[in-house]
Short mmCIF file of C-alpha atoms in Angstrom, two decimals:
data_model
loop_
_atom_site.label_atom_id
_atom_site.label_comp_id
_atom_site.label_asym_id
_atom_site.label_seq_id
_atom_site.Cartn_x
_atom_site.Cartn_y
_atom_site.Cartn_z
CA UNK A 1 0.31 -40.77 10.73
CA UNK A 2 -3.49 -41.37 10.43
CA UNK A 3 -5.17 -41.33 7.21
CA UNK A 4 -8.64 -39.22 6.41
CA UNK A 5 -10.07 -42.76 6.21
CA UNK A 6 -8.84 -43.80 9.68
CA UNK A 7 -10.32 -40.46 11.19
CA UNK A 8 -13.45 -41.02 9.42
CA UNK A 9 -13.82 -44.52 10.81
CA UNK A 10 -12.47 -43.70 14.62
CA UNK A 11 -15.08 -41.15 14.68
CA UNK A 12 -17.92 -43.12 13.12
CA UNK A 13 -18.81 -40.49 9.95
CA UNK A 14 -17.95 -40.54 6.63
CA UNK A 15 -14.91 -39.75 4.67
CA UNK A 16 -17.54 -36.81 3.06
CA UNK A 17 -18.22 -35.57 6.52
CA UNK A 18 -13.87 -35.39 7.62
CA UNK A 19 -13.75 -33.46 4.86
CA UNK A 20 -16.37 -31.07 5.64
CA UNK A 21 -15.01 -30.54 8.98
CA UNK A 22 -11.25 -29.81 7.38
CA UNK A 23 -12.70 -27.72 4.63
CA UNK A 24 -14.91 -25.87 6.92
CA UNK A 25 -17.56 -26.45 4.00
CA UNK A 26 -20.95 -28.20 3.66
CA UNK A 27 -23.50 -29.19 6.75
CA UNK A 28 -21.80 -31.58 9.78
CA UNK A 29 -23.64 -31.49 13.01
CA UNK A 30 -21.76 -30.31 16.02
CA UNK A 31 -21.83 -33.48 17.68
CA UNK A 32 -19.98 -35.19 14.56
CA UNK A 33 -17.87 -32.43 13.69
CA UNK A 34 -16.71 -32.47 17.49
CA UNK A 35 -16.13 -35.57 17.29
CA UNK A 36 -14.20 -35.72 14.37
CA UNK A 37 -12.12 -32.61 15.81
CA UNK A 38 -11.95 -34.74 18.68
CA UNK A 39 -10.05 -38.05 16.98
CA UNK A 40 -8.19 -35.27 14.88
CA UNK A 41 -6.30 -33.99 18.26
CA UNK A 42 -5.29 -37.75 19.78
CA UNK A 43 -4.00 -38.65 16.28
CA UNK A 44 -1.98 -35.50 15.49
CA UNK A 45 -3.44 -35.60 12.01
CA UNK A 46 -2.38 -33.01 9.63
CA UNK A 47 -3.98 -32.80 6.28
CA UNK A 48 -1.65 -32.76 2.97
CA UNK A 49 -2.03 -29.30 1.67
CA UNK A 50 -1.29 -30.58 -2.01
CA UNK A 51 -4.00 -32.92 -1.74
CA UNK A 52 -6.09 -30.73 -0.40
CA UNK A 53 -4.94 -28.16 -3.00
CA UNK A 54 -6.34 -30.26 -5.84
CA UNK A 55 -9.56 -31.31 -3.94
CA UNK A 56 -10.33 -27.46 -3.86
CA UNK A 57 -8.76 -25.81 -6.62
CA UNK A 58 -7.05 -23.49 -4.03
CA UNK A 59 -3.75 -22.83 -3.34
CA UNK A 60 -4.02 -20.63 -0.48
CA UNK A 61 -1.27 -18.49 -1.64
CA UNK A 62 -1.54 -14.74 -2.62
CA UNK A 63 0.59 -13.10 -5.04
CA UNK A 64 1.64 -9.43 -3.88
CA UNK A 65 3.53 -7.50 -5.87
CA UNK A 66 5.70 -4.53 -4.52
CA UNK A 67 7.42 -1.46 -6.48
CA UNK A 68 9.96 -1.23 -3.78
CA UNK A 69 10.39 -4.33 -1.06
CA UNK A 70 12.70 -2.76 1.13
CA UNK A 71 10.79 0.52 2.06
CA UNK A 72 9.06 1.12 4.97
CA UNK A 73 5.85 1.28 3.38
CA UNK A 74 5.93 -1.62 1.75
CA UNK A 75 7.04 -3.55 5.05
CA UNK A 76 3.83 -2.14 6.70
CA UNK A 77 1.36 -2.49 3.36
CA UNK A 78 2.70 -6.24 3.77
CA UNK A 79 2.14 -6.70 7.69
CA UNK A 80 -1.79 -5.28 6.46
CA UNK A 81 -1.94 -7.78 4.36
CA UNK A 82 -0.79 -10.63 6.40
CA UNK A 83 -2.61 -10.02 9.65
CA UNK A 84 -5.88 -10.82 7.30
CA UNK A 85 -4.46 -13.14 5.35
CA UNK A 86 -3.02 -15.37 8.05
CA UNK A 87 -6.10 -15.81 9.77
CA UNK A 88 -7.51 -17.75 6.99
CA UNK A 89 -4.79 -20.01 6.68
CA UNK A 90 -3.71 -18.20 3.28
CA UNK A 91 0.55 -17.92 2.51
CA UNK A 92 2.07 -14.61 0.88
CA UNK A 93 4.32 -14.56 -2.43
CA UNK A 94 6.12 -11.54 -2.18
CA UNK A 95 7.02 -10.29 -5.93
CA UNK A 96 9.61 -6.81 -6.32
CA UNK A 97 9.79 -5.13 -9.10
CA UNK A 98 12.29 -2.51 -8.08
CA UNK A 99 10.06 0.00 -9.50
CA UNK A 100 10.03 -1.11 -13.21
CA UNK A 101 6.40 -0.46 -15.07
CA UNK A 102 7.62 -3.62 -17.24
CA UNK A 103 8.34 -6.01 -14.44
CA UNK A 104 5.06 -4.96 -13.00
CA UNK A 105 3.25 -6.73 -16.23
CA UNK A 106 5.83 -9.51 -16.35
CA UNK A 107 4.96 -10.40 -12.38
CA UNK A 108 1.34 -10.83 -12.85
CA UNK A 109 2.03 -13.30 -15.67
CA UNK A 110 4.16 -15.15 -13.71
CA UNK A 111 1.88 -15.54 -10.40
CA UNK A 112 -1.12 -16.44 -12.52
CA UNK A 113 1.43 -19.28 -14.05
CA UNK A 114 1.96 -19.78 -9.94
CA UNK A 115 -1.63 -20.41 -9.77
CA UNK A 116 -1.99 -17.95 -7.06
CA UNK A 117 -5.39 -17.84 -5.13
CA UNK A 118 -5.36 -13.65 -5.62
CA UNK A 119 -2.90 -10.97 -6.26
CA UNK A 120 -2.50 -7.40 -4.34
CA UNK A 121 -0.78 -5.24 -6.57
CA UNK A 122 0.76 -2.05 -5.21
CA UNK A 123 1.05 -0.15 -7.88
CA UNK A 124 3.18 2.97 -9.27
CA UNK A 125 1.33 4.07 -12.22
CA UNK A 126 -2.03 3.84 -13.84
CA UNK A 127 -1.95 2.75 -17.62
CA UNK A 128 -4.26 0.47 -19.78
CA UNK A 129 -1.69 -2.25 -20.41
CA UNK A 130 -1.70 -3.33 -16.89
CA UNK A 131 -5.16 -2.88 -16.04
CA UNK A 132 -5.75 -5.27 -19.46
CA UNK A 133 -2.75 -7.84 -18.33
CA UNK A 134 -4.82 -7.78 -14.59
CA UNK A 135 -8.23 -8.61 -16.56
CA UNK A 136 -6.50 -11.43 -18.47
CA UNK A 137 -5.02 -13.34 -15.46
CA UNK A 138 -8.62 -14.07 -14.87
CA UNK A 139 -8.01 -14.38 -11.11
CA UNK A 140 -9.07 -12.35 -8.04
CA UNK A 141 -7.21 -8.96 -7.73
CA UNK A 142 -6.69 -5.79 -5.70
CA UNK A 143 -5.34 -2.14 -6.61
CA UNK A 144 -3.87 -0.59 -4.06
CA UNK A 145 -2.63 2.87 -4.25
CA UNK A 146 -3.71 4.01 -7.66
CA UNK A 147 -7.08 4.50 -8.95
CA UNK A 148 -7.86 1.76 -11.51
CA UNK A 149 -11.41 2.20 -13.47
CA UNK A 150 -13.49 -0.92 -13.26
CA UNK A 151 -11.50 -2.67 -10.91
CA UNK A 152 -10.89 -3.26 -7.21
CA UNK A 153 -8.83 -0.84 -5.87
CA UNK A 154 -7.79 0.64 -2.10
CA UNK A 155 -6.81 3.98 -2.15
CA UNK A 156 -6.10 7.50 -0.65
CA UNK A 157 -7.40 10.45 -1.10
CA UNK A 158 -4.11 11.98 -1.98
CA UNK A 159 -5.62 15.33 -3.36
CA UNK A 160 -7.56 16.29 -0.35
CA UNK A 161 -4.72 15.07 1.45
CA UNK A 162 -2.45 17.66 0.14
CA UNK A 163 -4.91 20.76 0.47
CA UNK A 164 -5.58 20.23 3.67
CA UNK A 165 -1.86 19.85 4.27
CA UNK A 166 -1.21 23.15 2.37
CA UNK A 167 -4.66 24.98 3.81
CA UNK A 168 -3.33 24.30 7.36
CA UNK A 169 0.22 25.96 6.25
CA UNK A 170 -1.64 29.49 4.68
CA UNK A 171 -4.05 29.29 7.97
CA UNK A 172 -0.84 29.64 9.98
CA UNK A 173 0.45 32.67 8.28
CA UNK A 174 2.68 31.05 5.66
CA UNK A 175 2.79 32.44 2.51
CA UNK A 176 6.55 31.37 0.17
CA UNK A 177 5.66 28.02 0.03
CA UNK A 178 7.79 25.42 -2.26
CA UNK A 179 6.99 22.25 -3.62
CA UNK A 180 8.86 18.60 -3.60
CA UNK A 181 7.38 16.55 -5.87
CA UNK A 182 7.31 13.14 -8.26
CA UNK A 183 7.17 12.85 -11.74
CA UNK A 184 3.62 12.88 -13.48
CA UNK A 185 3.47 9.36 -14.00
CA UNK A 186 2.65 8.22 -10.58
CA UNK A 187 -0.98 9.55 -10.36
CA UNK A 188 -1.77 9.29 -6.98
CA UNK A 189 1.65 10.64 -5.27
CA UNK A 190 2.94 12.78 -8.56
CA UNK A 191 -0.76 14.28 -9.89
CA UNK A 192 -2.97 14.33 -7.35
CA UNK A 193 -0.88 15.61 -4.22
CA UNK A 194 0.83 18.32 -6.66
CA UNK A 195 -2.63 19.24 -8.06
CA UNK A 196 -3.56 19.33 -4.04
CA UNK A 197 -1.26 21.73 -2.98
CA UNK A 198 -1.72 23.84 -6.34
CA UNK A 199 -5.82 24.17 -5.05
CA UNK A 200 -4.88 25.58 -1.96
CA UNK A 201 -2.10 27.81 -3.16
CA UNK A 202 -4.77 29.11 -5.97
CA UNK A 203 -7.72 29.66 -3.07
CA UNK A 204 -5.54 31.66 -1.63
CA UNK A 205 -4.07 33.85 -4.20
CA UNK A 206 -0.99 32.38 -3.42
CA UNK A 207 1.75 31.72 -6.62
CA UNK A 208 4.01 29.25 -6.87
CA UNK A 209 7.27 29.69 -8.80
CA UNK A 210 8.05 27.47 -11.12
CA UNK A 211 11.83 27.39 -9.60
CA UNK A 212 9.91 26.32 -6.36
CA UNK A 213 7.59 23.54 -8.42
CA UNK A 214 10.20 20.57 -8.44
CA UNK A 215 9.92 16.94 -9.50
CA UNK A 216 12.19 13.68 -8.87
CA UNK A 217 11.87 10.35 -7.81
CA UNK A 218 11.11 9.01 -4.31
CA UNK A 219 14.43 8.88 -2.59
CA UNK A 220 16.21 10.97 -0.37
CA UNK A 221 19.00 12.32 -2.46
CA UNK A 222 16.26 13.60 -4.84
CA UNK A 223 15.09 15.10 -2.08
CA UNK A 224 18.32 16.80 -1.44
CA UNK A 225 18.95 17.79 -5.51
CA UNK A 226 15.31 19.56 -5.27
CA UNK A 227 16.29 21.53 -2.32
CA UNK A 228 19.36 22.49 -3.75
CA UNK A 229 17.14 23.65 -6.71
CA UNK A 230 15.32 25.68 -4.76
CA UNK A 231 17.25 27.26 -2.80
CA UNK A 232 20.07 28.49 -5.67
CA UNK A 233 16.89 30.05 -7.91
CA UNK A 234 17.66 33.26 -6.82
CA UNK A 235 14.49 34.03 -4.85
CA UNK A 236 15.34 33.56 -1.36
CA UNK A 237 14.90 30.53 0.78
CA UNK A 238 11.11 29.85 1.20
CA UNK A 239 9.09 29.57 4.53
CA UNK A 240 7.78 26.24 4.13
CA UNK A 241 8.91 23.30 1.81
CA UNK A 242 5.91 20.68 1.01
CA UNK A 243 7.49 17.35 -0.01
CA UNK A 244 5.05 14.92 -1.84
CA UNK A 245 7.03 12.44 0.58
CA UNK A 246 8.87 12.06 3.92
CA UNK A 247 11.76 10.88 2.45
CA UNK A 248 11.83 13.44 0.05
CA UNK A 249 11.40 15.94 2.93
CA UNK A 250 14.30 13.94 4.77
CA UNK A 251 16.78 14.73 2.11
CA UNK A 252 15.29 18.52 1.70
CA UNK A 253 16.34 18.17 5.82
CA UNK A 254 20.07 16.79 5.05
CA UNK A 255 20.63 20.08 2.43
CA UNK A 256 19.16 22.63 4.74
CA UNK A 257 21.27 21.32 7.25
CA UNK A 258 24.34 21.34 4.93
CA UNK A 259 23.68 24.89 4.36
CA UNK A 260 23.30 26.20 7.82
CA UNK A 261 19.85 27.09 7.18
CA UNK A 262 17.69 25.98 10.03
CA UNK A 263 14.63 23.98 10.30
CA UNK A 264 12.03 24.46 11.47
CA UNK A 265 12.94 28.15 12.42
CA UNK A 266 14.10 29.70 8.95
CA UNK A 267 12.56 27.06 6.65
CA UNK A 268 9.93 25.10 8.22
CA UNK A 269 9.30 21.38 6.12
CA UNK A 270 5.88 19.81 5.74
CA UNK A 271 5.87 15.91 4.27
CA UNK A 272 3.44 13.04 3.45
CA UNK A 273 3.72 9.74 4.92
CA UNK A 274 4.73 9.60 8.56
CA UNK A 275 8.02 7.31 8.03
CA UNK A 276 9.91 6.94 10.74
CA UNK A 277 13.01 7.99 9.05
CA UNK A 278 11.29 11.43 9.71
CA UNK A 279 10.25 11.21 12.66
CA UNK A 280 13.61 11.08 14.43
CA UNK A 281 15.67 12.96 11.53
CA UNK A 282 13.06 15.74 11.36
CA UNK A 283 12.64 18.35 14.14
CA UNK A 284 8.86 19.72 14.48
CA UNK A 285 7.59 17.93 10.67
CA UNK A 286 4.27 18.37 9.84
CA UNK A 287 2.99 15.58 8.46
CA UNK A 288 0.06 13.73 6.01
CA UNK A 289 -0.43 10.37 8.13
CA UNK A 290 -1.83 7.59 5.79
CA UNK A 291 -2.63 4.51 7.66
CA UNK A 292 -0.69 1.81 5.29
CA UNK A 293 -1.58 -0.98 7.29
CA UNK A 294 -5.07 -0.55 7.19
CA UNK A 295 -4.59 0.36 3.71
CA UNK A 296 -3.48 -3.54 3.45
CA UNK A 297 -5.76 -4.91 5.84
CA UNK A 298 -8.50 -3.57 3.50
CA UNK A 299 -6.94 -4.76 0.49
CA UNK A 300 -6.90 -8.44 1.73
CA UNK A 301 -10.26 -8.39 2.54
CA UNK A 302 -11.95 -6.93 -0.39
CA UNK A 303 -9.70 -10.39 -2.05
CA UNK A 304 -11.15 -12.36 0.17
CA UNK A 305 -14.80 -11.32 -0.42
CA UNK A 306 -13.79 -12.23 -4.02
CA UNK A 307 -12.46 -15.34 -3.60
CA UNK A 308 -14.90 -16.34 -1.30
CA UNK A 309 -17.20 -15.19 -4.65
CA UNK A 310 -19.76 -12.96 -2.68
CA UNK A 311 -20.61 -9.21 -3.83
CA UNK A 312 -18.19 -6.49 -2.36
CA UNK A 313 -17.64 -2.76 -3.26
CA UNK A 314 -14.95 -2.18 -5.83
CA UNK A 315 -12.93 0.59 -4.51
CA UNK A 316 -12.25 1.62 -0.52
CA UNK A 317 -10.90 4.90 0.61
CA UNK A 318 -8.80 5.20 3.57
CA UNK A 319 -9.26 7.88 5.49
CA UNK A 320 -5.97 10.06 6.26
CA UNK A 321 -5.02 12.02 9.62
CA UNK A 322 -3.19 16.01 9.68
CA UNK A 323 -0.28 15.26 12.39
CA UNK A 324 1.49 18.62 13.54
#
């Protein structure tokens, strides 16, 4: 295997000038660096990425961290991510923490001691501990999915996201409408698409029962407990179900079903998401459709505008589509 020296000399530059060309940094000439890429080809050199690690101070590795690793959105936040990342020659370190605030702390601390190039973190909660353990690992970092103040963040717009979702319900006649929820401390997905659906209902004179108003977590058999909820209040079955969720409207699906109680034609359901666990389990589901993947494309390039140190915005918002 050639050495840098070796390339250097077969090509008549400088060791400086091999590195240039391998760094993609500093002025070469095209006639040199073509050369260089030239003698790089017919020797099969490949340059050692530890040594080249401590020439730049770069590990070209990015830290993500993931409340869940094995869900669907995840999987496509991740393939986002990649597709930029990639590109650039950077590697992914996949972190899970299983949906655990404190793991979420205890990751960061652990891919700074990684000496990760950036960290993505897709997070479940907004609170000032983590936003203060993000500042202290002093390296270049993304938000995606909750709104953090003062840092760099990718997000939805999850209440105007849910209105519109709720709006387009009431514009088609429907008025005993139920909500699937998540608890209050996920402020994107538990606040804002609750407080969403609450505008419209409100707009339009429209109460919502607090036997109808139901929080759980983000798994189907919630899902299925809420709708069970619901339905044995004692006020009738509703017209429409609104699940914060596709997976909670997935297991709202399974009880209906259960109980004989068709959808869409007695009780019609209405999630966020576009899995496709709903897709194929749900007949006629209108749906929220957040681009994830673009979601993660964006977040790896605002890290990569930081990295690279040049000026960037600090938060994007992805845009979000009404699918019926």
């Amino acid at each position: 295997m050639a050495t840098i020296n070796e390339i250097a000399s077969k090509a008549g530059v400088s060791r400086t000038t091999v590195s240039r060309v391998l760094n993609d940094s500093g002025y070469v000439s095209e006639a040199a660096r073509l050369r260089v890429l030239k003698v790089i080809e017919e020797t099969g050199y490949v340059p050692s990425e530890s040594a080249k690690s401590l020439r730049t101070k770069k590990s070209k590795v990015v830290g993500v961290v993931l409340p869940k690793i094995s869900t669907e959105t995840s999987s496509r936040l991740v393939k986002g991510i990649d597709d930029v990342l990639a590109a650039k020659g950077y590697q992914i370190l996949l972190v899970n923490t299983n949906l655990s605030i404190e793991k979420e702390t205890e990751s960061l601390r652990l891919l700074k001691s990684r000496n990760v190039d950036g960290i993505i973190l897709s997070a479940t909660h907004v609170s000032n501990e983590l936003q203060n353990v993000l500042k202290e690992t002093n390296v270049p970092n993304v938000v995606v999915g909750q709104p953090y103040p003062e840092m760099y963040n990718v997000v939805f717009d999850d209440f105007s996201a849910a209105k519109e979702l709720t709006n387009k319900l009431i514009e088609n006649g429907h008025k005993k409408i139920a909500y699937l929820g998540v608890a209050d401390t996920d402020y994107s997905v538990g606040v804002m698409r609750r407080g969403g659906v609450r505008s419209a209902l409100e707009d339009a004179n429209i109460q919502l029962p607090l036997e109808w108003d139901w929080s759980g977590t983000f798994d189907i058999k919630s899902g299925q407990d809420g709708m069970k909820v619901i339905i044995e209040a004692g006020l009738g079955h509703p017209d429409v179900v609104i699940a914060a969720t596709d997976r909670l409207a997935v297991g709202a699906f399974e009880y209906l079903k259960h109980k004989q109680i068709e959808v869409p034609k007695e009780v019609l359901l209405a999630g966020m998401g576009t899995s496709e666990l709903s897709r194929y389990v749900i007949p006629s589901l209108l749906t929220i459709d957040f681009p994830i993947e673009e979601a993660g494309k964006s977040a790896a390039e605002l890290l990569l505008t930081q990295i690279e140190g040049k000026k960037t915005i600090s938060t994007k918002v992805i845009s979000h589509r009404l699918l019926e």
